[in-house]
XYZ file of C-alpha atoms in Angstrom:
302
model
C -6.996 -57.538 84.650
C -7.665 -59.889 81.827
C -9.042 -57.001 79.610
C -6.339 -54.417 80.606
C -3.642 -57.258 79.923
C -4.887 -57.282 76.270
C -5.804 -53.632 76.202
C -2.346 -52.239 77.607
C -0.136 -53.554 74.637
C -2.586 -52.126 72.234
C -2.744 -48.938 73.766
C 1.209 -48.626 74.174
C 1.413 -49.579 70.366
C -0.917 -46.924 69.526
C 1.159 -44.305 71.804
C 4.328 -45.339 70.179
C 2.858 -44.834 66.459
C 1.443 -41.491 67.694
C 4.722 -40.500 68.940
C 6.709 -41.689 65.935
C 4.258 -39.853 63.646
C 4.792 -36.511 65.586
C 8.292 -36.726 65.635
C 8.311 -37.360 61.852
C 6.164 -34.546 61.275
C 8.102 -32.329 63.486
C 11.284 -33.281 61.790
C 9.644 -32.685 58.414
C 8.504 -29.141 59.580
C 11.810 -28.347 61.090
C 13.445 -29.450 57.602
C 10.759 -27.462 55.604
C 11.251 -24.492 57.884
C 15.030 -24.523 57.244
C 14.496 -25.081 53.464
C 12.223 -21.868 53.219
C 14.747 -19.808 55.255
C 17.372 -20.663 52.879
C 15.310 -20.017 49.907
C 14.473 -16.756 51.351
C 18.002 -15.695 52.254
C 18.884 -16.665 48.356
C 15.991 -14.860 46.913
C 16.923 -11.741 48.958
C 20.547 -11.799 47.630
C 19.602 -12.377 44.141
C 17.197 -9.465 44.490
C 19.473 -7.238 46.356
C 22.760 -7.879 44.665
C 21.920 -6.298 41.220
C 20.710 -3.149 42.816
C 23.882 -2.825 44.765
C 26.069 -3.406 41.748
C 23.955 -0.976 39.966
C 24.666 1.525 42.628
C 28.371 0.858 42.877
C 28.645 1.164 38.938
C 26.812 4.533 39.137
C 29.187 5.541 41.738
C 32.437 4.840 39.684
C 30.699 6.504 36.396
C 30.181 9.635 38.496
C 33.370 9.753 40.154
C 35.731 9.251 36.955
C 33.629 11.490 34.982
C 32.983 14.186 37.509
C 29.417 14.364 36.173
C 25.972 14.296 38.329
C 24.096 12.267 35.913
C 20.426 13.082 37.483
C 18.584 10.494 35.483
C 21.109 7.497 35.986
C 18.602 5.621 38.121
C 16.392 5.255 35.242
C 19.473 3.602 33.138
C 20.004 -0.096 33.005
C 23.339 -1.609 33.979
C 24.698 -2.202 30.483
C 24.114 1.548 29.625
C 26.072 2.666 32.825
C 28.940 -0.051 31.849
C 29.086 1.255 28.260
C 29.234 4.984 29.514
C 32.114 4.018 31.961
C 34.052 2.002 29.319
C 33.635 5.198 26.820
C 35.041 7.354 28.978
C 37.890 5.296 30.402
C 38.885 3.866 26.963
C 41.698 6.258 26.237
C 42.552 7.164 29.893
C 45.255 6.072 32.639
C 43.264 5.485 35.865
C 43.308 3.896 39.349
C 39.975 2.532 41.048
C 39.753 1.408 44.520
C 36.771 -0.826 45.412
C 36.624 -1.610 49.075
C 34.990 -4.666 50.332
C 33.729 -6.925 47.322
C 31.221 -9.346 48.769
C 31.236 -12.074 46.206
C 32.488 -13.266 42.823
C 29.383 -12.525 40.799
C 29.333 -9.062 41.789
C 33.000 -8.553 40.649
C 32.049 -10.088 37.349
C 29.659 -7.353 36.613
C 31.858 -4.318 38.014
C 34.880 -5.285 36.304
C 33.205 -5.137 32.958
C 33.086 -1.398 33.533
C 36.860 -1.137 33.949
C 38.371 -1.495 30.404
C 41.756 -2.678 29.993
C 43.263 -0.221 27.745
C 47.103 -0.704 28.136
C 47.435 2.684 29.426
C 49.022 1.550 32.767
C 45.769 1.624 34.933
C 45.406 -0.157 37.982
C 42.470 -1.487 40.044
C 42.838 -1.996 43.791
C 40.102 -4.079 45.585
C 39.671 -5.519 49.031
C 37.773 -8.336 50.342
C 37.199 -10.274 53.445
C 37.122 -13.549 51.483
C 40.040 -15.181 49.995
C 38.359 -16.732 46.946
C 36.668 -13.414 45.876
C 40.171 -11.850 46.150
C 41.620 -14.364 44.044
C 38.617 -13.753 41.638
C 39.429 -9.900 41.542
C 43.186 -10.554 40.812
C 44.693 -10.266 37.285
C 45.871 -13.345 35.780
C 48.849 -11.291 34.123
C 50.293 -8.858 36.777
C 48.105 -9.218 39.740
C 48.906 -10.006 43.247
C 47.029 -10.896 46.582
C 48.093 -9.209 49.581
C 47.017 -10.643 52.952
C 46.582 -8.009 55.605
C 47.959 -9.221 58.872
C 45.816 -8.382 62.149
C 47.348 -5.460 64.148
C 49.517 -6.429 66.909
C 48.126 -6.076 70.367
C 49.890 -3.035 71.024
C 48.587 -1.192 67.939
C 45.082 -2.741 68.646
C 44.828 -1.042 71.911
C 46.106 2.262 70.390
C 43.451 2.269 67.958
C 40.607 1.314 70.261
C 41.548 3.962 73.193
C 42.169 6.558 70.590
C 38.983 5.961 69.111
C 36.900 6.163 72.440
C 39.230 8.141 74.798
C 40.778 10.639 72.273
C 44.172 9.585 73.031
C 46.233 6.314 72.842
C 47.005 5.935 76.383
C 43.629 7.469 77.753
C 42.074 4.241 79.168
C 41.308 4.623 82.923
C 42.751 1.885 85.214
C 39.380 0.651 86.094
C 38.208 -0.140 82.343
C 41.707 -1.898 81.587
C 40.320 -5.351 82.220
C 37.071 -5.028 80.258
C 38.818 -3.367 77.552
C 41.532 -6.284 77.311
C 38.571 -8.668 76.986
C 36.755 -6.633 74.270
C 40.040 -6.499 72.298
C 40.464 -10.215 72.248
C 37.306 -10.841 70.612
C 38.209 -8.168 68.009
C 41.110 -10.373 67.054
C 43.266 -7.514 65.683
C 40.702 -6.554 62.548
C 40.628 -2.700 62.373
C 37.235 -2.812 61.021
C 35.935 -4.760 64.114
C 38.099 -2.434 66.638
C 36.718 0.649 64.919
C 33.068 -0.686 64.791
C 33.025 -1.727 68.702
C 34.877 1.498 69.615
C 32.244 3.648 67.692
C 29.640 1.957 69.517
C 31.096 2.385 72.868
C 31.931 6.002 72.015
C 28.611 7.254 70.695
C 26.259 5.159 73.336
C 23.700 7.205 75.469
C 25.011 7.049 79.318
C 22.909 7.706 82.366
C 25.641 9.747 83.911
C 28.988 11.115 83.151
C 31.552 8.136 83.956
C 33.733 8.852 86.828
C 36.820 7.791 84.835
C 36.335 11.184 83.012
C 38.376 13.569 85.346
C 41.474 15.182 85.420
C 43.641 12.184 84.845
C 42.906 12.159 80.984
C 45.832 14.119 80.075
C 45.499 13.783 76.422
C 41.570 14.041 75.880
C 41.104 17.036 73.482
C 37.638 16.046 71.972
C 34.523 14.844 73.730
C 31.180 14.028 72.242
C 28.663 12.492 74.704
C 24.950 11.868 75.070
C 23.767 11.797 78.762
C 20.428 11.211 80.481
C 21.333 13.711 83.232
C 23.908 16.389 83.627
C 24.848 17.388 87.171
C 26.978 20.162 88.810
C 29.646 17.505 89.659
C 29.722 16.487 85.857
C 30.412 20.142 84.773
C 33.249 20.267 87.215
C 34.905 17.076 86.126
C 34.575 18.136 82.568
C 36.100 21.547 83.317
C 38.982 19.812 84.964
C 40.049 18.109 81.700
C 43.259 19.707 81.241
C 43.650 19.839 77.112
C 39.957 19.491 76.400
C 39.373 21.720 73.233
C 36.010 20.604 71.899
C 33.152 19.528 73.937
C 29.740 18.282 72.394
C 26.747 17.237 74.781
C 23.204 16.113 74.242
C 21.653 15.792 77.481
C 17.862 14.660 78.085
C 17.515 16.178 81.682
C 19.355 18.926 83.591
C 19.823 19.136 87.347
C 17.087 21.456 88.840
C 19.255 24.229 89.981
C 21.501 26.183 87.614
C 24.678 24.724 86.531
C 27.381 26.799 86.969
C 30.390 26.931 84.154
C 33.622 28.061 85.280
C 32.778 27.813 88.984
C 36.488 27.017 89.685
C 38.964 29.573 88.086
C 40.774 26.732 86.333
C 37.903 24.969 84.599
C 37.648 24.702 80.709
C 40.766 26.897 80.301
C 41.470 25.523 76.793
C 37.927 24.854 75.497
C 37.724 26.164 71.974
C 34.200 24.776 71.063
C 31.058 24.152 73.295
C 27.895 22.619 72.066
C 24.924 21.620 74.458
C 21.451 20.289 73.182
C 18.867 20.016 75.941
C 15.232 20.194 76.665
C 16.126 23.002 79.373
C 18.834 25.266 79.711
C 19.927 25.992 83.372
C 23.536 27.107 82.629
C 25.252 30.166 84.169
C 28.435 31.368 82.644
C 30.835 32.775 85.444
C 33.056 35.621 84.226
C 36.235 33.478 83.874
C 34.566 30.741 82.121
C 35.894 29.364 78.909
C 38.381 32.199 78.185
C 39.581 30.561 74.871
C 35.946 29.785 73.587
C 35.348 30.698 69.788
C 32.329 28.385 68.855
C 29.250 28.234 71.167
C 26.131 26.589 69.953
C 23.319 25.871 72.450
C 19.910 24.074 71.183
C 16.478 23.694 72.924
C 14.544 20.562 72.320
C 10.693 21.721 72.062
C 8.431 19.384 73.596
C 5.016 18.620 71.908
C 2.042 19.884 74.070
């Protein structure tokens, strides 16, 4: 044990030093990684911002003049600004710019909007208060803080975007809809974005809540993995459906009968179906008011 008594403290000290070195190196590596990520993000912003600003300035010039300017991509920013100022110098105009993302971008964009004392106005929107303040004129400008939508109006917007009418949410979906709406915080952009994703998503089957209880649903656009006869009958039972657009990846093996029951698709004006196989049978009483029919077949590679 004598040799071990002298060796163990040295071994412990060596391991402690190795641990400290490892921890120090790891800390430095993590710090360096964070620094590089920050630098990369900064470089991306520097490289992308001028391009975005040039695109916006090009759009402003085209819209105020009504000209196409085919070679505008080859112009530099100052040339676009000067052309815009020259056109606006003696005109009364109103320009609306949505979602200004930073103060430096606004500094470049506002150079093109000449102050000509003709009663012109510029309206901007931003999600950042300091950016909104930088866009505000020192003389007669004002900032309007948009309040979030009330819970009632939030639901109206959300349900109308997904279900086609303001009170079209099925009872089984109300709880999950409420949870989604809480996360949106009454912000219209967030509500529309989430609703659009939900409305355009690809589904394995037609949801059970799409049935005759949806009294206000007039337009339906869906992507389904498979379409069954039961689904066709549920769609046909929608009382005020005017437009139906379906993209189906697989049809049921047997033919699907449209208008199997007399009261199916009584209001439908437009019907569009895209699928890799067409197994539809239109009964004599099917879709009596149909005006627009679009059937598309996907051709598989062989």
